[in-house]
DNA sequence: CATATGTCCTGAGAGC
DNA sequence: TGCTCTCAGGACATAT
């Protein structure tokens, strides 16, 4: 579930480890199937031991911890998170990073379903290995012109196009439904068919929804999986207009009922009364 | 090339 | 109550 707002919240929440020197990288013993970690944990430890974390950045839905030479890339996918020593359960802690002189503050990568991954590459490889061919411009960095140009090139339904990380990085299933509702656009509308003014509305809705969600520290759904770096839930779920609200009255027009459809094997929520093709 | 589908994984919740 | 079944969806591999 972590999308741009949740990953951004993770990055902000662990900012205090900036400047600390790594003493140990380890995997707590775990009865679950191991997640994908490359290279091995011992190889990662060899590269990172005694190195300082100089920067923490976000690339789409990934968290990057930078040392002078390396980037440790944490990709939470569906059910992962990065935290400061506390996690929803100890059973699912997949990676632990300890620091010199800070016995009480460690960095954890926690992942309930183990679909996420950890990867160490050199900083100078980030562009070629992670960005090129995988990630489009970040949803909070892209210009409205570039956004319009990219959407004009695909015949796919707008909701499906928004989930394509090569087209635009950071938007996931939850926020795609939310921003389309704010913009009043039916999720099945072919992207290339949208007028310039409606694309502009969608762009503004995207900025607004993502920034507001960051202010609320993301969305913690009913499964409670997502937490911020201190293990507290986000609060944007209380602002959801349509996501996971099928059957409820539309918060915008009150006359419509929120509907659920499936697009590209994923749930989409919308109000057919205020969202038109 | 563009687009569509299958797969990974665990836990929550439904249904009996 | 305890079992089985279905579902959640990000990103990649593979197919069309």
Tab-separated table of C-alpha atoms (C1' of nucleotides) in Angstrom:
chain	number	residue	atom	x	y	z
A	1	UNK	CA	0.000	0.000	0.000
A	2	UNK	CA	2.697	2.586	0.621
A	3	UNK	CA	2.380	5.174	-2.133
A	4	UNK	CA	4.108	8.518	-2.492
A	5	UNK	CA	2.650	10.156	0.669
A	6	UNK	CA	3.435	7.162	2.884
A	7	UNK	CA	6.976	6.759	1.522
A	8	UNK	CA	7.588	10.493	1.860
A	9	UNK	CA	6.395	10.249	5.494
A	10	UNK	CA	8.832	7.388	6.093
A	11	UNK	CA	11.694	9.471	4.677
A	12	UNK	CA	10.817	12.451	6.860
A	13	UNK	CA	10.374	10.244	9.896
A	14	UNK	CA	13.868	8.794	9.711
A	15	UNK	CA	15.612	12.069	8.872
A	16	UNK	CA	17.312	12.063	12.273
A	17	UNK	CA	19.602	9.202	11.268
A	18	UNK	CA	21.283	11.553	8.824
A	19	UNK	CA	24.903	11.956	9.843
A	20	UNK	CA	25.017	8.774	11.914
A	21	UNK	CA	27.609	6.111	11.195
A	22	UNK	CA	26.468	2.556	10.624
A	23	UNK	CA	27.848	-0.036	13.015
A	24	UNK	CA	25.983	-3.118	11.845
A	25	UNK	CA	23.579	-4.357	9.182
A	26	UNK	CA	21.745	-7.549	10.074
A	27	UNK	CA	18.649	-9.634	9.543
A	28	UNK	CA	16.865	-10.665	12.737
A	29	UNK	CA	16.026	-14.333	12.643
A	30	UNK	CA	12.755	-14.782	10.925
A	31	UNK	CA	10.696	-17.893	10.342
A	32	UNK	CA	9.156	-16.426	7.213
A	33	UNK	CA	10.391	-16.784	3.699
A	34	UNK	CA	13.278	-14.311	3.268
A	35	UNK	CA	12.735	-11.205	1.173
A	36	UNK	CA	14.877	-10.305	-1.806
A	37	UNK	CA	18.078	-8.708	-0.553
A	38	UNK	CA	20.923	-8.039	-2.973
A	39	UNK	CA	23.759	-8.482	-2.578
A	40	UNK	CA	23.850	-10.608	0.605
A	41	UNK	CA	23.409	-8.976	3.986
A	42	UNK	CA	27.044	-9.683	4.835
A	43	UNK	CA	28.168	-8.046	1.592
A	44	UNK	CA	25.964	-5.037	2.346
A	45	UNK	CA	27.385	-4.856	5.851
A	46	UNK	CA	30.913	-4.920	4.420
A	47	UNK	CA	30.124	-1.961	2.160
A	48	UNK	CA	28.266	0.105	4.759
A	49	UNK	CA	30.063	-0.581	8.030
A	50	UNK	CA	31.441	2.609	9.630
A	51	UNK	CA	29.997	4.700	6.814
A	52	UNK	CA	27.845	7.747	7.580
A	53	UNK	CA	24.361	8.187	6.169
A	54	UNK	CA	24.757	11.433	4.266
A	55	UNK	CA	21.306	11.755	2.773
A	56	UNK	CA	17.871	10.173	2.662
A	57	UNK	CA	15.900	10.538	-0.549
A	58	UNK	CA	12.719	9.211	-2.135
A	59	UNK	CA	12.501	7.908	-5.668
A	60	UNK	CA	8.882	7.231	-6.523
A	61	UNK	CA	7.839	4.690	-3.887
A	62	UNK	CA	11.382	3.758	-2.851
A	63	UNK	CA	13.449	5.037	0.091
A	64	UNK	CA	17.173	5.590	-0.579
A	65	UNK	CA	19.787	5.808	2.176
A	66	UNK	CA	22.963	7.327	0.781
A	67	UNK	CA	26.488	6.925	2.059
A	68	UNK	CA	29.434	8.512	0.301
A	69	UNK	CA	29.614	5.701	-2.225
A	70	UNK	CA	26.423	3.677	-1.947
A	71	UNK	CA	22.652	3.883	-2.005
A	72	UNK	CA	20.697	1.347	0.032
A	73	UNK	CA	17.339	1.110	-1.666
A	74	UNK	CA	14.310	0.006	0.340
A	75	UNK	CA	11.257	-0.854	-1.712
A	76	UNK	CA	8.239	-1.504	0.543
A	77	UNK	CA	5.808	-2.472	-2.223
A	78	UNK	CA	2.580	-3.721	-0.643
A	79	UNK	CA	3.204	-4.102	3.047
A	80	UNK	CA	6.639	-2.791	3.933
A	81	UNK	CA	7.798	0.153	5.964
A	82	UNK	CA	10.897	1.865	7.312
A	83	UNK	CA	10.941	2.865	10.947
A	84	UNK	CA	13.005	4.016	13.900
A	85	UNK	CA	13.293	0.914	16.028
A	86	UNK	CA	9.596	0.249	16.483
A	87	UNK	CA	7.442	-1.816	14.151
A	88	UNK	CA	3.909	-3.244	14.154
A	89	UNK	CA	5.334	-6.706	14.945
A	90	UNK	CA	8.788	-8.113	15.617
A	91	UNK	CA	8.092	-11.176	13.522
A	92	UNK	CA	8.265	-9.299	10.229
A	93	UNK	CA	11.433	-7.259	10.742
A	94	UNK	CA	13.523	-8.007	7.663
A	95	UNK	CA	16.573	-5.774	8.077
A	96	UNK	CA	18.106	-3.915	10.980
A	97	UNK	CA	20.684	-1.133	10.828
A	98	UNK	CA	22.499	-0.110	14.014
A	99	UNK	CA	24.551	3.031	14.522
A	100	UNK	CA	27.704	3.874	16.456
A	101	UNK	CA	26.978	5.538	19.774
A	102	UNK	CA	23.192	5.255	19.408
A	103	UNK	CA	22.225	1.952	21.030
A	104	UNK	CA	18.588	2.995	21.349
A	105	UNK	CA	18.000	4.135	17.816
A	106	UNK	CA	18.124	1.684	14.989
A	107	UNK	CA	16.629	1.678	11.564
A	108	UNK	CA	14.291	-1.162	10.652
A	109	UNK	CA	12.894	-2.408	7.401
A	110	UNK	CA	9.670	-4.227	8.267
A	111	UNK	CA	7.541	-6.106	5.743
A	112	UNK	CA	4.491	-8.140	6.638
A	113	UNK	CA	4.058	-9.846	3.307
A	114	UNK	CA	7.638	-9.934	2.180
A	115	UNK	CA	6.916	-8.614	-1.282
A	116	UNK	CA	9.343	-5.736	-0.863
A	117	UNK	CA	13.078	-5.723	-1.433
A	118	UNK	CA	16.397	-4.288	-0.319
A	119	UNK	CA	19.139	-3.505	-2.781
A	120	UNK	CA	22.573	-1.907	-2.454
A	121	UNK	CA	24.076	-0.196	-5.481
A	122	UNK	CA	26.584	2.585	-5.986
A	123	UNK	CA	25.218	6.122	-6.084
A	124	UNK	CA	26.431	6.516	-9.650
A	125	UNK	CA	24.353	3.519	-10.706
A	126	UNK	CA	21.025	4.826	-9.410
A	127	UNK	CA	20.058	6.537	-12.645
A	128	UNK	CA	20.882	3.643	-14.939
A	129	UNK	CA	19.683	0.821	-12.687
A	130	UNK	CA	16.586	2.315	-11.070
A	131	UNK	CA	15.342	5.288	-13.053
A	132	UNK	CA	15.995	4.591	-16.725
A	133	UNK	CA	13.291	2.406	-18.182
A	134	UNK	CA	11.462	2.110	-14.863
A	135	UNK	CA	10.458	5.482	-13.463
A	136	UNK	CA	8.902	8.545	-15.020
A	137	UNK	CA	8.963	11.989	-13.381
A	138	UNK	CA	7.870	12.171	-9.762
A	139	UNK	CA	4.222	13.090	-9.293
A	140	UNK	CA	5.216	16.077	-7.134
A	141	UNK	CA	7.935	17.271	-9.533
A	142	UNK	CA	6.336	16.851	-12.943
A	143	UNK	CA	5.084	19.971	-14.727
A	144	UNK	CA	1.460	20.184	-15.841
A	145	UNK	CA	2.688	20.376	-19.458
A	146	UNK	CA	4.720	17.183	-19.200
A	147	UNK	CA	1.833	15.484	-17.383
A	148	UNK	CA	-0.524	16.400	-20.241
A	149	UNK	CA	1.942	15.308	-22.920
A	150	UNK	CA	2.472	11.911	-21.336
A	151	UNK	CA	-1.213	11.193	-20.818
A	152	UNK	CA	-1.987	12.223	-24.385
A	153	UNK	CA	0.194	9.361	-25.612
A	154	UNK	CA	-1.768	6.463	-24.123
A	155	UNK	CA	-5.145	5.018	-24.932
A	156	UNK	CA	-5.416	3.249	-21.588
A	157	UNK	CA	-8.046	4.188	-19.026
A	158	UNK	CA	-6.873	7.207	-17.053
A	159	UNK	CA	-6.936	5.276	-13.754
A	160	UNK	CA	-4.708	2.561	-15.227
A	161	UNK	CA	-2.347	5.120	-16.789
A	162	UNK	CA	-1.900	6.909	-13.456
A	163	UNK	CA	-0.620	3.661	-11.928
A	164	UNK	CA	2.084	3.258	-14.584
A	165	UNK	CA	5.319	4.213	-12.805
A	166	UNK	CA	7.080	4.701	-16.142
A	167	UNK	CA	4.559	7.367	-17.025
A	168	UNK	CA	4.491	9.004	-13.595
A	169	UNK	CA	6.208	7.884	-10.395
A	170	UNK	CA	4.527	7.755	-7.002
A	171	UNK	CA	0.789	7.346	-7.568
A	172	UNK	CA	-0.764	4.055	-6.473
A	173	UNK	CA	-4.194	2.504	-6.357
A	174	UNK	CA	-5.609	4.481	-3.454
A	175	UNK	CA	-4.594	7.986	-4.477
A	176	UNK	CA	-5.476	7.412	-8.136
A	177	UNK	CA	-9.144	6.901	-7.183
A	178	UNK	CA	-9.061	9.878	-4.831
A	179	UNK	CA	-7.597	12.367	-7.291
A	180	UNK	CA	-9.963	11.311	-10.082
A	181	UNK	CA	-12.897	11.939	-7.777
A	182	UNK	CA	-11.614	15.387	-6.844
A	183	UNK	CA	-11.121	16.168	-10.541
A	184	UNK	CA	-14.561	14.830	-11.506
A	185	UNK	CA	-13.179	12.421	-14.096
A	186	UNK	CA	-14.544	8.903	-14.702
A	187	UNK	CA	-11.719	6.391	-14.117
A	188	UNK	CA	-12.444	4.481	-17.336
A	189	UNK	CA	-11.974	7.501	-19.602
A	190	UNK	CA	-9.186	6.820	-22.138
A	191	UNK	CA	-6.329	9.103	-21.063
A	192	UNK	CA	-5.728	10.529	-24.532
A	193	UNK	CA	-9.388	11.549	-24.794
A	194	UNK	CA	-9.246	13.998	-21.899
A	195	UNK	CA	-9.366	17.683	-22.782
A	196	UNK	CA	-6.519	19.999	-21.803
A	197	UNK	CA	-8.637	21.674	-19.156
A	198	UNK	CA	-9.657	18.387	-17.564
A	199	UNK	CA	-6.023	17.223	-17.502
A	200	UNK	CA	-5.171	20.487	-15.817
A	201	UNK	CA	-7.885	19.851	-13.217
A	202	UNK	CA	-6.492	16.376	-12.655
A	203	UNK	CA	-2.989	17.769	-12.261
A	204	UNK	CA	-4.180	20.238	-9.639
A	205	UNK	CA	-6.174	17.518	-7.863
A	206	UNK	CA	-3.095	15.286	-7.841
A	207	UNK	CA	-0.910	17.951	-6.217
A	208	UNK	CA	-3.607	18.786	-3.710
A	209	UNK	CA	-4.399	15.184	-2.746
A	210	UNK	CA	-0.752	14.112	-2.438
A	211	UNK	CA	0.361	17.160	-0.461
A	212	UNK	CA	-2.617	16.972	1.882
A	213	UNK	CA	-2.017	13.261	2.398
A	214	UNK	CA	1.614	13.991	3.319
A	215	UNK	CA	0.413	16.573	5.858
A	216	UNK	CA	-1.724	13.801	7.372
A	217	UNK	CA	1.215	11.376	7.297
A	218	UNK	CA	-0.448	9.064	4.808
A	219	UNK	CA	-3.308	6.575	5.030
A	220	UNK	CA	-3.495	3.690	7.500
A	221	UNK	CA	-6.128	1.277	6.192
A	222	UNK	CA	-8.234	-1.107	8.214
A	223	UNK	CA	-5.505	-3.747	8.219
A	224	UNK	CA	-3.385	-1.245	10.161
A	225	UNK	CA	-0.262	-2.193	8.260
A	226	UNK	CA	1.054	1.232	7.416
A	227	UNK	CA	2.606	3.232	10.243
A	228	UNK	CA	4.944	6.196	10.310
A	229	UNK	CA	8.531	5.896	11.536
A	230	UNK	CA	7.385	5.996	15.169
A	231	UNK	CA	4.728	3.317	14.636
A	232	UNK	CA	1.828	5.780	14.770
A	233	UNK	CA	-0.937	5.512	12.164
A	234	UNK	CA	-1.482	8.194	9.536
A	235	UNK	CA	-4.781	10.045	9.424
A	236	UNK	CA	-5.519	10.658	5.755
A	237	UNK	CA	-7.855	7.641	5.713
A	238	UNK	CA	-10.345	9.905	7.478
A	239	UNK	CA	-10.282	12.214	4.460
A	240	UNK	CA	-10.918	9.486	1.872
A	241	UNK	CA	-13.694	10.429	-0.487
A	242	UNK	CA	-14.197	7.174	-2.349
A	243	UNK	CA	-11.432	4.653	-1.668
A	244	UNK	CA	-12.841	1.541	0.030
A	245	UNK	CA	-16.182	3.296	0.487
A	246	UNK	CA	-18.366	1.367	-1.949
A	247	UNK	CA	-22.055	1.773	-1.142
A	248	UNK	CA	-21.546	4.970	0.852
A	249	UNK	CA	-23.039	8.251	-0.314
A	250	UNK	CA	-20.704	10.394	-2.393
A	251	UNK	CA	-19.183	13.067	-0.148
A	252	UNK	CA	-19.289	15.595	-2.994
A	253	UNK	CA	-22.817	15.308	-4.364
A	254	UNK	CA	-24.442	13.225	-1.592
A	255	UNK	CA	-26.966	11.942	-4.138
A	256	UNK	CA	-24.587	9.495	-5.801
A	257	UNK	CA	-23.408	6.218	-4.288
A	258	UNK	CA	-19.742	5.259	-4.403
A	259	UNK	CA	-19.233	2.341	-6.787
A	260	UNK	CA	-16.462	-0.232	-7.044
A	261	UNK	CA	-15.187	-1.578	-10.361
A	262	UNK	CA	-12.096	-3.591	-11.278
A	263	UNK	CA	-9.522	-2.182	-13.689
A	264	UNK	CA	-6.303	-4.049	-14.486
A	265	UNK	CA	-7.090	-6.423	-11.587
A	266	UNK	CA	-7.304	-3.559	-9.114
A	267	UNK	CA	-10.238	-2.009	-7.313
A	268	UNK	CA	-11.325	1.428	-8.452
A	269	UNK	CA	-13.823	3.520	-6.502
A	270	UNK	CA	-15.796	6.412	-7.957
A	271	UNK	CA	-19.126	8.244	-8.121
A	272	UNK	CA	-20.781	7.935	-11.509
A	273	UNK	CA	-22.887	10.997	-10.779
A	274	UNK	CA	-19.968	13.394	-10.399
A	275	UNK	CA	-17.320	11.609	-12.454
A	276	UNK	CA	-18.046	11.660	-16.181
A	277	UNK	CA	-16.243	10.292	-19.197
B	1	DC	C1'	6.724	-0.689	-29.208
B	2	DA	C1'	2.233	-0.609	-26.342
B	3	DT	C1'	-0.684	-3.012	-23.613
B	4	DA	C1'	-2.481	-7.045	-20.908
B	5	DT	C1'	-2.049	-10.745	-17.686
B	6	DG	C1'	0.099	-13.801	-14.065
B	7	DT	C1'	2.911	-14.021	-10.047
B	8	DC	C1'	5.111	-13.250	-5.669
B	9	DC	C1'	3.584	-13.276	-0.233
B	10	DT	C1'	1.033	-13.113	4.388
B	11	DG	C1'	-2.824	-12.041	7.270
B	12	DA	C1'	-7.571	-10.463	7.762
B	13	DG	C1'	-12.101	-11.463	7.207
B	14	DA	C1'	-16.075	-14.118	5.341
B	15	DG	C1'	-18.619	-18.184	5.262
B	16	DC	C1'	-19.840	-22.628	6.824
C	1	DT	C1'	-14.668	-22.978	17.484
C	2	DG	C1'	-11.731	-23.815	13.607
C	3	DC	C1'	-11.284	-24.798	9.142
C	4	DT	C1'	-11.000	-23.245	4.060
C	5	DC	C1'	-11.432	-19.787	0.774
C	6	DT	C1'	-10.913	-15.143	-1.150
C	7	DC	C1'	-8.896	-10.866	-1.334
C	8	DA	C1'	-5.633	-6.903	-0.771
C	9	DG	C1'	-2.115	-4.443	-4.754
C	10	DG	C1'	3.219	-2.752	-6.260
C	11	DA	C1'	6.313	-4.053	-9.595
C	12	DC	C1'	8.298	-7.226	-12.351
C	13	DA	C1'	8.234	-11.249	-15.812
C	14	DT	C1'	6.105	-12.997	-19.496
C	15	DA	C1'	2.569	-13.070	-23.151
C	16	DT	C1'	-0.152	-10.907	-26.779
